[in-house]
PDB file of C-alpha atoms in Angstrom:
ATOM      1  CA  MET A  16     -11.199 -17.377 213.845  1.00 46.00           C
ATOM      2  CA  ASN A  17      -8.435 -17.308 216.451  1.00 50.00           C
ATOM      3  CA  ALA A  18      -4.893 -17.636 215.119  1.00 52.00           C
ATOM      4  CA  ALA A  19      -3.224 -15.853 218.005  1.00 56.00           C
ATOM      5  CA  ILE A  20       0.083 -17.175 219.292  1.00 62.00           C
ATOM      6  CA  GLY A  21      -0.585 -19.005 222.542  1.00 64.00           C
ATOM      7  CA  PHE A  22       1.325 -18.565 225.801  1.00 68.00           C
ATOM      8  CA  GLY A  23       2.921 -21.695 227.189  1.00 75.00           C
ATOM      9  CA  PRO A  24       6.149 -23.564 227.964  1.00 82.00           C
ATOM     10  CA  ALA A  25       7.043 -23.994 224.291  1.00 84.00           C
ATOM     11  CA  LEU A  26       6.848 -20.239 223.709  1.00 80.00           C
ATOM     12  CA  LEU A  27       9.076 -19.548 226.729  1.00 84.00           C
ATOM     13  CA  VAL A  28      11.686 -22.026 225.504  1.00 88.00           C
ATOM     14  CA  VAL A  29      11.683 -20.515 222.010  1.00 89.00           C
ATOM     15  CA  LEU A  30      12.073 -16.984 223.401  1.00 87.00           C
ATOM     16  CA  VAL A  31      15.009 -18.003 225.589  1.00 89.00           C
ATOM     17  CA  VAL A  32      16.708 -19.815 222.704  1.00 92.00           C
ATOM     18  CA  LEU A  33      16.279 -16.827 220.377  1.00 90.00           C
ATOM     19  CA  ALA A  34      17.663 -14.376 222.949  1.00 89.00           C
ATOM     20  CA  LEU A  35      20.665 -16.582 223.785  1.00 90.00           C
ATOM     21  CA  ALA A  36      21.360 -17.246 220.102  1.00 91.00           C
ATOM     22  CA  GLY A  37      21.296 -13.546 219.267  1.00 90.00           C
ATOM     23  CA  GLY A  38      23.561 -12.707 222.194  1.00 88.00           C
ATOM     24  CA  ALA A  39      26.010 -15.485 221.331  1.00 90.00           C
ATOM     25  CA  VAL A  40      26.270 -14.413 217.691  1.00 91.00           C
ATOM     26  CA  VAL A  41      26.949 -10.797 218.667  1.00 86.00           C
ATOM     27  CA  ARG A  42      29.444 -11.810 221.364  1.00 85.00           C
ATOM     28  CA  PHE A  43      31.474 -14.439 219.510  1.00 86.00           C
ATOM     29  CA  GLY A  44      31.145 -12.719 216.167  1.00 84.00           C
ATOM     30  CA  GLU A  45      32.717  -9.638 217.771  1.00 79.00           C
ATOM     31  CA  LEU A  46      29.823  -7.471 216.657  1.00 80.00           C
ATOM     32  CA  GLY A  47      29.440  -5.829 220.036  1.00 80.00           C
ATOM     33  CA  GLN A  48      28.382  -6.819 223.511  1.00 82.00           C
ATOM     34  CA  GLY A  49      26.244  -9.924 223.589  1.00 82.00           C
ATOM     35  CA  ARG A  50      24.946  -8.794 226.953  1.00 86.00           C
ATOM     36  CA  ALA A  51      23.206  -5.880 225.212  1.00 88.00           C
ATOM     37  CA  VAL A  52      21.067  -8.350 223.255  1.00 87.00           C
ATOM     38  CA  LEU A  53      20.087 -10.215 226.409  1.00 89.00           C
ATOM     39  CA  ILE A  54      19.304  -6.999 228.282  1.00 91.00           C
ATOM     40  CA  ALA A  55      17.172  -5.805 225.365  1.00 90.00           C
ATOM     41  CA  ALA A  56      15.300  -9.122 225.343  1.00 90.00           C
ATOM     42  CA  VAL A  57      14.637  -9.024 229.090  1.00 91.00           C
ATOM     43  CA  ARG A  58      13.523  -5.414 228.893  1.00 90.00           C
ATOM     44  CA  ALA A  59      11.168  -6.217 226.016  1.00 88.00           C
ATOM     45  CA  VAL A  60       9.523  -9.020 228.005  1.00 85.00           C
ATOM     46  CA  ALA A  61       9.238  -6.940 231.174  1.00 88.00           C
ATOM     47  CA  GLN A  62       7.950  -3.833 229.395  1.00 83.00           C
ATOM     48  CA  LEU A  63       5.388  -5.688 227.314  1.00 81.00           C
ATOM     49  CA  ALA A  64       4.221  -7.587 230.389  1.00 81.00           C
ATOM     50  CA  LEU A  65       3.730  -4.294 232.203  1.00 82.00           C
ATOM     51  CA  VAL A  66       1.926  -2.735 229.246  1.00 76.00           C
ATOM     52  CA  SER A  67      -0.304  -5.796 228.971  1.00 76.00           C
ATOM     53  CA  LEU A  68      -1.304  -5.361 232.616  1.00 77.00           C
ATOM     54  CA  VAL A  69      -2.189  -1.677 232.347  1.00 76.00           C
ATOM     55  CA  ILE A  70      -3.372  -1.369 228.752  1.00 77.00           C
ATOM     56  CA  THR A  71      -6.896  -2.537 229.552  1.00 74.00           C
ATOM     57  CA  VAL A  72      -7.320   0.264 232.086  1.00 78.00           C
ATOM     58  CA  ILE A  73      -5.685   2.851 229.816  1.00 79.00           C
ATOM     59  CA  LEU A  74      -7.916   2.032 226.855  1.00 75.00           C
ATOM     60  CA  ARG A  75     -11.047   2.728 228.892  1.00 77.00           C
ATOM     61  CA  SER A  76     -10.280   6.443 229.091  1.00 75.00           C
ATOM     62  CA  GLY A  77      -9.451   8.994 226.412  1.00 78.00           C
ATOM     63  CA  TRP A  78      -7.440  11.050 228.902  1.00 84.00           C
ATOM     64  CA  LEU A  79      -5.373   8.065 230.006  1.00 85.00           C
ATOM     65  CA  THR A  80      -4.813   7.148 226.375  1.00 87.00           C
ATOM     66  CA  GLY A  81      -3.519  10.654 225.654  1.00 88.00           C
ATOM     67  CA  LEU A  82      -1.199  10.513 228.666  1.00 90.00           C
ATOM     68  CA  PHE A  83       0.070   7.107 227.581  1.00 89.00           C
ATOM     69  CA  ILE A  84       0.883   8.412 224.099  1.00 91.00           C
ATOM     70  CA  LEU A  85       2.645  11.396 225.678  1.00 94.00           C
ATOM     71  CA  LEU A  86       4.667   8.966 227.807  1.00 92.00           C
ATOM     72  CA  MET A  87       5.643   7.005 224.693  1.00 92.00           C
ATOM     73  CA  PHE A  88       6.739  10.218 223.006  1.00 96.00           C
ATOM     74  CA  SER A  89       8.777  11.317 226.034  1.00 95.00           C
ATOM     75  CA  ILE A  90      10.575   7.988 226.229  1.00 94.00           C
ATOM     76  CA  ALA A  91      11.276   8.190 222.487  1.00 95.00           C
ATOM     77  CA  VAL A  92      12.840  11.640 222.924  1.00 96.00           C
ATOM     78  CA  PHE A  93      15.105  10.531 225.765  1.00 95.00           C
ATOM     79  CA  THR A  94      16.064   7.348 223.919  1.00 93.00           C
ATOM     80  CA  SER A  95      16.955   9.244 220.754  1.00 94.00           C
ATOM     81  CA  ALA A  96      18.876  11.912 222.674  1.00 93.00           C
ATOM     82  CA  SER A  97      20.845   9.224 224.486  1.00 91.00           C
ATOM     83  CA  ARG A  98      21.629   7.419 221.241  1.00 91.00           C
ATOM     84  CA  ILE A  99      22.827  10.630 219.606  1.00 92.00           C
ATOM     85  CA  GLY A 100      24.749  11.712 222.703  1.00 91.00           C
ATOM     86  CA  VAL A 101      23.453  15.276 222.907  1.00 89.00           C
ATOM     87  CA  PRO A 102      23.935  17.593 225.900  1.00 89.00           C
ATOM     88  CA  ARG A 103      20.954  18.405 228.077  1.00 87.00           C
ATOM     89  CA  GLU A 104      20.266  21.741 226.380  1.00 87.00           C
ATOM     90  CA  SER A 105      19.771  19.992 223.025  1.00 88.00           C
ATOM     91  CA  LEU A 106      16.985  17.754 224.361  1.00 92.00           C
ATOM     92  CA  PRO A 107      14.133  20.122 223.345  1.00 94.00           C
ATOM     93  CA  TRP A 108      15.491  20.194 219.791  1.00 95.00           C
ATOM     94  CA  VAL A 109      15.471  16.401 219.595  1.00 95.00           C
ATOM     95  CA  ALA A 110      11.870  16.510 220.794  1.00 96.00           C
ATOM     96  CA  ALA A 111      11.066  19.092 218.114  1.00 96.00           C
ATOM     97  CA  ALA A 112      12.606  16.899 215.410  1.00 95.00           C
ATOM     98  CA  ILE A 113      10.547  13.852 216.392  1.00 96.00           C
ATOM     99  CA  ALA A 114       7.376  15.899 216.888  1.00 97.00           C
ATOM    100  CA  SER A 115       7.758  17.514 213.463  1.00 96.00           C
ATOM    101  CA  GLY A 116       7.080  14.130 211.889  1.00 95.00           C
ATOM    102  CA  VAL A 117       4.727  12.570 214.413  1.00 96.00           C
ATOM    103  CA  VAL A 118       2.265  15.403 215.034  1.00 96.00           C
ATOM    104  CA  PRO A 119       1.226  16.180 211.420  1.00 95.00           C
ATOM    105  CA  VAL A 120       0.782  12.510 210.523  1.00 94.00           C
ATOM    106  CA  LEU A 121      -1.306  11.674 213.581  1.00 93.00           C
ATOM    107  CA  ALA A 122      -3.314  14.865 213.137  1.00 93.00           C
ATOM    108  CA  LEU A 123      -4.093  13.922 209.528  1.00 93.00           C
ATOM    109  CA  VAL A 124      -5.074  10.291 210.083  1.00 90.00           C
ATOM    110  CA  LEU A 125      -7.136  11.111 213.175  1.00 89.00           C
ATOM    111  CA  GLY A 126      -8.622  14.371 211.947  1.00 89.00           C
ATOM    112  CA  SER A 127      -9.728  12.820 208.673  1.00 89.00           C
ATOM    113  CA  GLY A 128     -11.442   9.973 210.489  1.00 86.00           C
ATOM    114  CA  VAL A 129      -9.427   7.349 208.625  1.00 83.00           C
ATOM    115  CA  VAL A 130      -8.273   5.991 211.983  1.00 84.00           C
ATOM    116  CA  PRO A 131     -11.266   5.751 214.357  1.00 83.00           C
ATOM    117  CA  PRO A 132     -10.857   7.999 217.410  1.00 82.00           C
ATOM    118  CA  GLU A 133     -10.955   4.967 219.656  1.00 83.00           C
ATOM    119  CA  PRO A 134      -8.094   4.191 222.076  1.00 83.00           C
ATOM    120  CA  ILE A 135      -7.745   0.643 220.753  1.00 81.00           C
ATOM    121  CA  ALA A 136      -6.972   2.062 217.279  1.00 81.00           C
ATOM    122  CA  VAL A 137      -5.080   5.225 218.249  1.00 86.00           C
ATOM    123  CA  VAL A 138      -2.508   3.663 220.596  1.00 86.00           C
ATOM    124  CA  PRO A 139      -0.967   1.128 218.165  1.00 84.00           C
ATOM    125  CA  VAL A 140      -0.864   3.587 215.261  1.00 88.00           C
ATOM    126  CA  ALA A 141       0.700   6.283 217.442  1.00 91.00           C
ATOM    127  CA  GLY A 142       3.213   3.791 218.827  1.00 90.00           C
ATOM    128  CA  ILE A 143       4.321   2.665 215.383  1.00 89.00           C
ATOM    129  CA  VAL A 144       4.708   6.224 214.078  1.00 93.00           C
ATOM    130  CA  ILE A 145       6.548   7.459 217.177  1.00 95.00           C
ATOM    131  CA  GLY A 146       8.869   4.452 217.231  1.00 93.00           C
ATOM    132  CA  GLY A 147       9.807   4.689 213.567  1.00 92.00           C
ATOM    133  CA  THR A 148      10.306   8.445 213.733  1.00 94.00           C
ATOM    134  CA  MET A 149      12.505   8.071 216.822  1.00 95.00           C
ATOM    135  CA  THR A 150      14.770   5.615 215.006  1.00 93.00           C
ATOM    136  CA  ALA A 151      14.995   7.783 211.889  1.00 93.00           C
ATOM    137  CA  THR A 152      15.835  10.860 213.967  1.00 94.00           C
ATOM    138  CA  SER A 153      18.589   9.024 215.833  1.00 94.00           C
ATOM    139  CA  GLN A 154      20.111   7.631 212.658  1.00 92.00           C
ATOM    140  CA  ALA A 155      19.941  10.919 210.773  1.00 92.00           C
ATOM    141  CA  ALA A 156      21.551  12.878 213.601  1.00 93.00           C
ATOM    142  CA  ARG A 157      24.300  10.325 214.167  1.00 92.00           C
ATOM    143  CA  ARG A 158      25.138  10.148 210.465  1.00 90.00           C
ATOM    144  CA  ALA A 159      25.109  13.930 210.091  1.00 89.00           C
ATOM    145  CA  LEU A 160      27.297  14.535 213.131  1.00 91.00           C
ATOM    146  CA  ASP A 161      29.722  11.773 212.167  1.00 89.00           C
ATOM    147  CA  GLU A 162      30.028  13.223 208.687  1.00 86.00           C
ATOM    148  CA  LEU A 163      30.681  16.746 209.973  1.00 84.00           C
ATOM    149  CA  LYS A 164      33.373  15.425 212.279  1.00 86.00           C
ATOM    150  CA  SER A 165      35.154  13.227 209.735  1.00 82.00           C
ATOM    151  CA  ARG A 166      34.941  15.844 206.960  1.00 82.00           C
ATOM    152  CA  HIS A 167      35.672  18.900 209.038  1.00 80.00           C
ATOM    153  CA  GLY A 168      38.353  19.971 206.576  1.00 82.00           C
ATOM    154  CA  GLU A 169      35.804  20.152 203.782  1.00 81.00           C
ATOM    155  CA  TYR A 170      33.518  22.164 206.044  1.00 77.00           C
ATOM    156  CA  GLU A 171      36.324  24.658 206.685  1.00 81.00           C
ATOM    157  CA  ALA A 172      37.049  24.815 202.957  1.00 85.00           C
ATOM    158  CA  ALA A 173      33.400  25.619 202.230  1.00 81.00           C
ATOM    159  CA  LEU A 174      33.554  28.448 204.768  1.00 79.00           C
ATOM    160  CA  ALA A 175      36.697  29.749 203.079  1.00 84.00           C
ATOM    161  CA  LEU A 176      34.820  29.799 199.769  1.00 79.00           C
ATOM    162  CA  GLY A 177      32.184  32.072 201.281  1.00 80.00           C
ATOM    163  CA  PHE A 178      29.525  29.613 202.435  1.00 80.00           C
ATOM    164  CA  LEU A 179      27.634  30.533 205.570  1.00 83.00           C
ATOM    165  CA  PRO A 180      28.144  28.014 208.431  1.00 79.00           C
ATOM    166  CA  ARG A 181      24.686  26.478 208.092  1.00 83.00           C
ATOM    167  CA  ALA A 182      24.915  26.137 204.316  1.00 84.00           C
ATOM    168  CA  ALA A 183      28.409  24.644 204.570  1.00 83.00           C
ATOM    169  CA  ALA A 184      27.221  22.108 207.129  1.00 83.00           C
ATOM    170  CA  LEU A 185      24.256  21.131 204.953  1.00 80.00           C
ATOM    171  CA  GLU A 186      26.519  20.459 201.987  1.00 81.00           C
ATOM    172  CA  ILE A 187      28.480  18.003 204.105  1.00 81.00           C
ATOM    173  CA  CYS A 188      25.868  16.221 206.194  1.00 81.00           C
ATOM    174  CA  ARG A 189      22.634  16.231 204.194  1.00 81.00           C
ATOM    175  CA  PRO A 190      23.372  13.323 201.792  1.00 79.00           C
ATOM    176  CA  SER A 191      24.498  10.910 204.508  1.00 81.00           C
ATOM    177  CA  ALA A 192      21.667  11.843 206.889  1.00 80.00           C
ATOM    178  CA  GLY A 193      19.167  11.066 204.151  1.00 78.00           C
ATOM    179  CA  GLN A 194      20.269   7.432 204.314  1.00 82.00           C
ATOM    180  CA  ALA A 195      18.275   7.128 207.526  1.00 84.00           C
ATOM    181  CA  LEU A 196      15.202   6.757 205.290  1.00 84.00           C
ATOM    182  CA  ILE A 197      16.525   3.630 203.554  1.00 84.00           C
ATOM    183  CA  PRO A 198      14.873   1.111 205.950  1.00 83.00           C
ATOM    184  CA  ALA A 199      11.457   2.779 205.637  1.00 81.00           C
ATOM    185  CA  LEU A 200      11.794   3.024 201.861  1.00 82.00           C
ATOM    186  CA  ASP A 201      12.837  -0.615 201.514  1.00 83.00           C
ATOM    187  CA  GLN A 202      10.018  -1.795 203.756  1.00 78.00           C
ATOM    188  CA  THR A 203       7.460   0.191 201.779  1.00 81.00           C
ATOM    189  CA  ARG A 204       8.798  -0.989 198.416  1.00 81.00           C
ATOM    190  CA  THR A 205       8.853  -4.676 199.338  1.00 78.00           C
ATOM    191  CA  VAL A 206       5.752  -4.953 201.529  1.00 72.00           C
ATOM    192  CA  GLY A 207       3.753  -8.010 200.546  1.00 66.00           C
ATOM    193  CA  LEU A 208       6.617  -9.330 198.399  1.00 63.00           C
ATOM    194  CA  VAL A 209       9.341  -9.845 200.997  1.00 63.00           C
ATOM    195  CA  THR A 210       7.718  -9.042 204.333  1.00 61.00           C
ATOM    196  CA  LEU A 211       4.301  -8.913 205.960  1.00 61.00           C
ATOM    197  CA  PRO A 212       4.822  -6.170 208.570  1.00 60.00           C
ATOM    198  CA  GLY A 213       3.434  -6.071 212.080  1.00 62.00           C
ATOM    199  CA  ALA A 214       0.268  -4.077 211.479  1.00 62.00           C
ATOM    200  CA  TYR A 215      -0.845  -6.470 208.729  1.00 59.00           C
ATOM    201  CA  VAL A 216      -0.152  -9.564 210.789  1.00 59.00           C
ATOM    202  CA  GLY A 217      -1.721  -8.081 213.913  1.00 63.00           C
ATOM    203  CA  VAL A 218      -4.964  -7.107 212.197  1.00 62.00           C
ATOM    204  CA  LEU A 219      -5.084 -10.471 210.424  1.00 55.00           C
ATOM    205  CA  LEU A 220      -4.540 -12.406 213.649  1.00 54.00           C
ATOM    206  CA  GLY A 221      -7.245 -10.266 215.238  1.00 59.00           C
ATOM    207  CA  GLY A 222      -9.795 -11.770 212.870  1.00 59.00           C
ATOM    208  CA  ALA A 223     -10.055  -9.079 210.169  1.00 60.00           C
ATOM    209  CA  SER A 224     -10.084  -9.868 206.469  1.00 67.00           C
ATOM    210  CA  PRO A 225      -6.882  -9.733 204.410  1.00 68.00           C
ATOM    211  CA  LEU A 226      -8.265  -6.643 202.635  1.00 72.00           C
ATOM    212  CA  GLN A 227      -8.768  -4.825 205.945  1.00 69.00           C
ATOM    213  CA  ALA A 228      -5.298  -5.859 207.091  1.00 68.00           C
ATOM    214  CA  GLY A 229      -3.761  -4.636 203.837  1.00 74.00           C
ATOM    215  CA  THR A 230      -5.564  -1.295 204.066  1.00 76.00           C
ATOM    216  CA  THR A 231      -4.322  -0.780 207.612  1.00 76.00           C
ATOM    217  CA  GLN A 232      -0.761  -1.678 206.689  1.00 77.00           C
ATOM    218  CA  VAL A 233      -0.653   0.679 203.715  1.00 82.00           C
ATOM    219  CA  LEU A 234      -1.892   3.536 205.895  1.00 83.00           C
ATOM    220  CA  VAL A 235       0.737   2.770 208.537  1.00 83.00           C
ATOM    221  CA  LEU A 236       3.582   2.440 206.030  1.00 85.00           C
ATOM    222  CA  LEU A 237       2.839   5.657 204.161  1.00 89.00           C
ATOM    223  CA  GLY A 238       2.206   7.564 207.385  1.00 90.00           C
ATOM    224  CA  LEU A 239       5.450   6.258 208.824  1.00 89.00           C
ATOM    225  CA  LEU A 240       7.385   7.152 205.678  1.00 90.00           C
ATOM    226  CA  ALA A 241       5.993  10.693 205.694  1.00 93.00           C
ATOM    227  CA  ALA A 242       6.716  11.146 209.413  1.00 94.00           C
ATOM    228  CA  GLU A 243      10.273   9.888 209.067  1.00 93.00           C
ATOM    229  CA  ALA A 244      10.955  12.063 206.015  1.00 93.00           C
ATOM    230  CA  VAL A 245       9.835  15.220 207.837  1.00 94.00           C
ATOM    231  CA  ALA A 246      11.759  14.264 210.977  1.00 94.00           C
ATOM    232  CA  VAL A 247      14.961  13.561 209.047  1.00 92.00           C
ATOM    233  CA  LEU A 248      14.695  16.882 207.212  1.00 91.00           C
ATOM    234  CA  THR A 249      14.148  18.717 210.485  1.00 94.00           C
ATOM    235  CA  THR A 250      17.025  16.860 212.131  1.00 93.00           C
ATOM    236  CA  VAL A 251      19.444  17.761 209.357  1.00 91.00           C
ATOM    237  CA  GLN A 252      18.470  21.416 209.573  1.00 92.00           C
ATOM    238  CA  LEU A 253      18.904  21.430 213.347  1.00 92.00           C
ATOM    239  CA  VAL A 254      22.304  19.753 213.108  1.00 90.00           C
ATOM    240  CA  ALA A 255      23.438  22.252 210.477  1.00 88.00           C
ATOM    241  CA  ALA A 256      22.242  25.107 212.675  1.00 87.00           C
ATOM    242  CA  GLY A 257      24.161  23.719 215.654  1.00 86.00           C
ATOM    243  CA  ARG A 258      21.014  23.053 217.681  1.00 88.00           C
ATOM    244  CA  VAL A 259      21.540  19.300 217.792  1.00 88.00           C
ATOM    245  CA  ARG A 260      25.136  18.488 218.655  1.00 87.00           C
ATOM    246  CA  ARG A 261      27.096  15.956 220.637  1.00 82.00           C
ATOM    247  CA  ASP A 262      28.235  16.450 224.193  1.00 75.00           C
ATOM    248  CA  GLU A 263      32.003  16.314 223.779  1.00 68.00           C
ATOM    249  CA  ARG A 264      32.742  16.447 227.501  1.00 60.00           C
ATOM    250  CA  PRO A 265      34.324  13.375 229.141  1.00 50.00           C
ATOM    251  CA  ALA A 266      31.871  10.887 230.590  1.00 45.00           C
ATOM    252  CA  ARG A 267      32.779  11.840 234.178  1.00 41.00           C
ATOM    253  CA  ALA A 268      32.108  15.525 233.474  1.00 45.00           C
ATOM    254  CA  ARG A 269      28.732  14.661 231.970  1.00 46.00           C
ATOM    255  CA  TRP A 270      27.880  12.625 235.070  1.00 36.00           C
ATOM    256  CA  PHE A 271      28.658  15.524 237.399  1.00 37.00           C
ATOM    257  CA  ALA A 272      26.635  17.852 235.146  1.00 44.00           C
ATOM    258  CA  ARG A 273      23.606  15.587 235.541  1.00 45.00           C
ATOM    259  CA  ARG A 274      24.074  15.632 239.312  1.00 40.00           C
TER     260      ARG A 274
END
């Protein structure tokens, strides 16, 4: 059975139409810069093309697979840090937040033997967990920092009432940061009823039975939910402790600092 999507002119046309449509909606709907959608689409094509070229070589070696996963994690850290807008010294703390969710989950699923210790199985599972945890970390940090900034008066009032700085910050930012888990919760609650996520479709298109595809998807969803929950908790604690914070310097000053 081969139900894979074929490469050809029709696929290229559809991809171009989808990218242009998304960019046009964002641009003319005043939702942001339509160019960002087009750049994201081009990057996705280029990056996946590159990965497709090297993945065969990578999957032949356990060491190369480990280095590739480390590269994915590093890119996730820099992407999250950029999205949050942290100064350079906060970068290790962003890495710690993402790792706090990713490492235990991967250790459990690999150490238990549930996921075979084969590169072809490890890479996609690791990629899904790292990607989801990166997004949750970014959202939690942004929400927490925005809340602390907009409700600074309440934070000061809590300090006046005798709260320690960390406890006062947690009272303000913890509820909003927890909303970063809503996408993962909704996806887990509605899987099979509203959506058939990527892992299920991928395994199914690869020729496995629906039962095997469902088992894989459940493992991925619950692992992802656990990883994101731990990462969000860690992120909130780091924000409250002042370890993860925004770089408030002007853009030009930040540029010179990087130089």
